[in-house]
Amino acid sequence: MAERRLSIQQGRIIDPATGLDQINDLHLIGGRIVAIGAMPDGFEPQRIIDATGLVVCPGLVDLCARLREPGLEHKGTIESETRAAAAGGITTLCCPPDTNPVIDTPAVAQLIRRRAKTRGQARVLPVGALTKGLAGLQISEMAALKEAGCPAVGNADRTISNTRVKRRALEYAATFDLTSFLHPADHDLSEGGLVHEGRVSTQLGLPGIPEAAETVAVARDLALAEQTGARVHFRGLSTARATEMLAEARSRGIAASADVSAHQLFLTEDDLYGFNANAHVIPPLRTQRDRDALRAAVASGAISAICSDHRPHEPDAKLAPFPQTRPGISALETLLSLVLELVADGVMNLSSALARVTCNPAEILNRTTLGRIEVGARADLCLFDPNERWRPTPEHWLSQGQNTPFFGRELHGRVRYTLSNGRLVYERA
Amino acid sequence: MDPRQLQLDDEGRLKHFLTTDGLDRALLTEILDRAEGFLGVARQAVKKVPLCRGKIIANVFFENSTRTRTTFELAAKRLSADVLNLNISTSATAKGETLLDTLRNLEAMNVDMFVVRHADSGAAQFIAEHAAPFVSVINAGDGSYAHPTQGMLDMFTIRRHKGAFEPLIAVIVGDVLHSRVARSQIGALRTLGAAEVRVVAPRTLIPALAEEALGVRVCANLDEGIRDADVIIMLRLQRERMNGAFLPTEHEYFQLFGLTEQRIDKAKPDAIVMHPGPINRGVEIDSAIADGPRSVILEQVSNGLAVRMAVMSMCIGTQNLALSTAHRPAEVVEGGAGAATETGAKLEAETEAQIATDAKLLEPGLEADLTGQSRLQRWSQLGPQLAGQPEPDSRRDASLDQTSLEQTSLDQTSSNQDGTLHG
């Protein structure tokens, strides 16, 4: 595991950031890439990985993955979930601030980073709270949070219904060049809702979350971004209309970006039939038309990143009548495969698709050294077999949360090796 | 899970009754026909049939209800079952017990059927998915999703008054958004072939995409909605809707959507007025209508009993069939398999003898031709004729007979003959 000198030979190296796409060798010393192509003089690898037939890409950067530590260790731990991340080719992940205690003090941010360093298999970047206790009333000590390693600030899924507080929070974050991650949902319109308000909510008698819950919030936040000049990032869009609004705002130069949770590109409200608790997610699964528009927005770049939105749960969290179940999918281990599925479906080419999970999210985090393959860069790498077909099963699942609707579904492309900082953190024969 | 797969066994017999969704017309008709037979039980000197004798039926109500629970209780007792009534809303969940824990505890008492009411949509299906084999679940109302026995008793009432469903225009007035009753009624009316189903309410009480999702016509105006209607169903307006910005006042609601003498003139002269109860006089319906000649509201209550007996006996019948073909591990008792079988056979014989004696008490003076099967079959043959309905298709009918044979098991030989004669 701890080889200092390593060669990865004959892999198809794809680096979306630089446009590199060639079959070549990669040489690492002490966690850094020292050469692409010919072996440097005097380099004697301690281990050679034969990457013939594999794609070698930057380790994935995931903008939203809940590790559940501290506070909810019965759902997952930094150790268990970063191990799952490694199996999914993810080497950097951001955890939202809704831990317990909330990441609104440097101490909690440092605790998470320290634990990730000692027990983790991936780089963990905590997202700081935008408001104290995520209560939406008082802005948090963002300068201190940045100092403690938070690359961005956000309010997780908690809405800030007071528009004045939100405006001040965005301005204050902008003072320290921090991007604000925003949950695109209007508090009053989404309160009490469970699923997309539409055909299926009507048939199943489940309280709906209307499209307007998202568009009203996006409209408001875009107006605030325009007013303040602050950089905002919409964490998890779900509607066609909101992607249009975003694209229009970006064309006017507003500093707004967005990502989408991978499952939103595959599932729709129809997956709720039979009260399927594994399709209970936030924001809710919407219509086929929305799904298609999200795919188009990812392809056009209006939505520049795809994230796992990993939310592991203990079994009981999903073993209840639908309205009592907790939302979310355990998603680290399927992220790459789903992204590759988009390539198979003709939505994007391989390099563009990989950009959505590597350099693009790194750019949103303002950490442009991550998510790329360059001489001198840290060796965060994912090696995957693009042709391997597999079905996720509970027996071979590493996350503590087994809540996924993708068990049993055939997926294309699977991780073989993951290197984090030059260290082999996942390997599968 | 697909509710259709969940509700039916491999032969298409009713195992659980969770929703009318996914059940075909033949099965819904079978429920109605069977209920027609049970209507007579109330008029007998002894108001009982032995179809669920030896079974334990638990009314598990997570939401308060007196009327629905009472009719289920009475239905179960008329079927000779032992009945447990559990109001869980105040006990177990308050102590932090999960629904699944509550369920397992009841299963440990060897309950054969759960009649469940719960505030969450999908709760009955959840329970059915996790119930032990040979345990049936009947939905007595879950969230805003379904209340299928109410839906079917309304269909039963409509059929008794109107005969065929095909020419009917039915209109449902009121809070469709929150109404499980409306969803079950709409589903059943459409499956049974009603010509048109309309819903009338202000837009705040109509669910999203109702026309596409439910296959109804939405009218915002009661006069328009009621025109030429054969069946008018008024829904109960929950008082709490006044607080959630759904409606401004009861007064304005009644002005616009309350059913009054003047309004009802737009409907067909022989239109019937229904209401799942309890009614709010002067809020959704004028007293003169509720107590008037077109009102069938109280009849709905009596019919509810027959429909619930029908559904319960069908589910227990399906269970008995499955039990007779599968080995049930719980039946293995200490003292060796041979002894257990012997005791079991003896008990069974005694039970059958007892049931046969009871059957003779049902209609004194008519012992001569009396076995439970032939009586039941007379009912199910009589039912459609009474209502002016065509016979249900023979395949379905045959399976019904088999079900009833198994569950009554009064006299194996004569029941087989009856079965073949009828099929």
Short mmCIF file of C-alpha atoms in Angstrom, two decimals, chain A residues 193-195 209 263 267 271-272 275-285 311 313 317-318 321-329 403 405:
data_model
loop_
_atom_site.label_atom_id
_atom_site.label_comp_id
_atom_site.label_asym_id
_atom_site.label_seq_id
_atom_site.Cartn_x
_atom_site.Cartn_y
_atom_site.Cartn_z
CA GLY A 193 -44.11 18.12 0.98
CA LEU A 194 -42.66 14.72 0.21
CA VAL A 195 -42.66 14.16 -3.53
CA ILE A 209 -43.53 19.84 -3.46
CA HIS A 263 -29.89 9.91 -9.50
CA LEU A 267 -35.03 8.35 -11.92
CA ASP A 271 -40.12 5.36 -9.59
CA LEU A 272 -42.30 6.23 -6.59
CA PHE A 275 -44.46 3.74 -2.33
CA ASN A 276 -40.81 2.96 -3.05
CA ALA A 277 -38.96 4.47 -0.10
CA ASN A 278 -35.62 4.26 -1.91
CA ALA A 279 -36.96 6.81 -4.37
CA HIS A 280 -37.70 9.22 -1.53
CA VAL A 281 -35.13 11.96 -2.10
CA ILE A 282 -34.71 15.71 -1.60
CA PRO A 283 -35.26 17.54 -3.89
CA PRO A 284 -37.92 15.13 -5.13
CA LEU A 285 -37.75 13.13 -8.32
CA ARG A 311 -26.98 10.00 2.23
CA HIS A 313 -29.17 5.53 6.34
CA ALA A 317 -34.89 4.85 8.27
CA LYS A 318 -36.46 3.30 5.19
CA PRO A 321 -44.72 3.94 5.64
CA PHE A 322 -43.41 6.25 2.93
CA PRO A 323 -44.11 9.56 4.69
CA GLN A 324 -42.15 8.40 7.72
CA THR A 325 -39.05 7.36 5.77
CA ARG A 326 -35.93 9.50 5.61
CA PRO A 327 -34.96 10.91 2.22
CA GLY A 328 -31.76 10.02 0.42
CA ILE A 329 -29.72 7.43 -1.42
CA ASN A 403 -30.43 2.48 0.80
CA PRO A 405 -32.67 1.95 -5.72
#
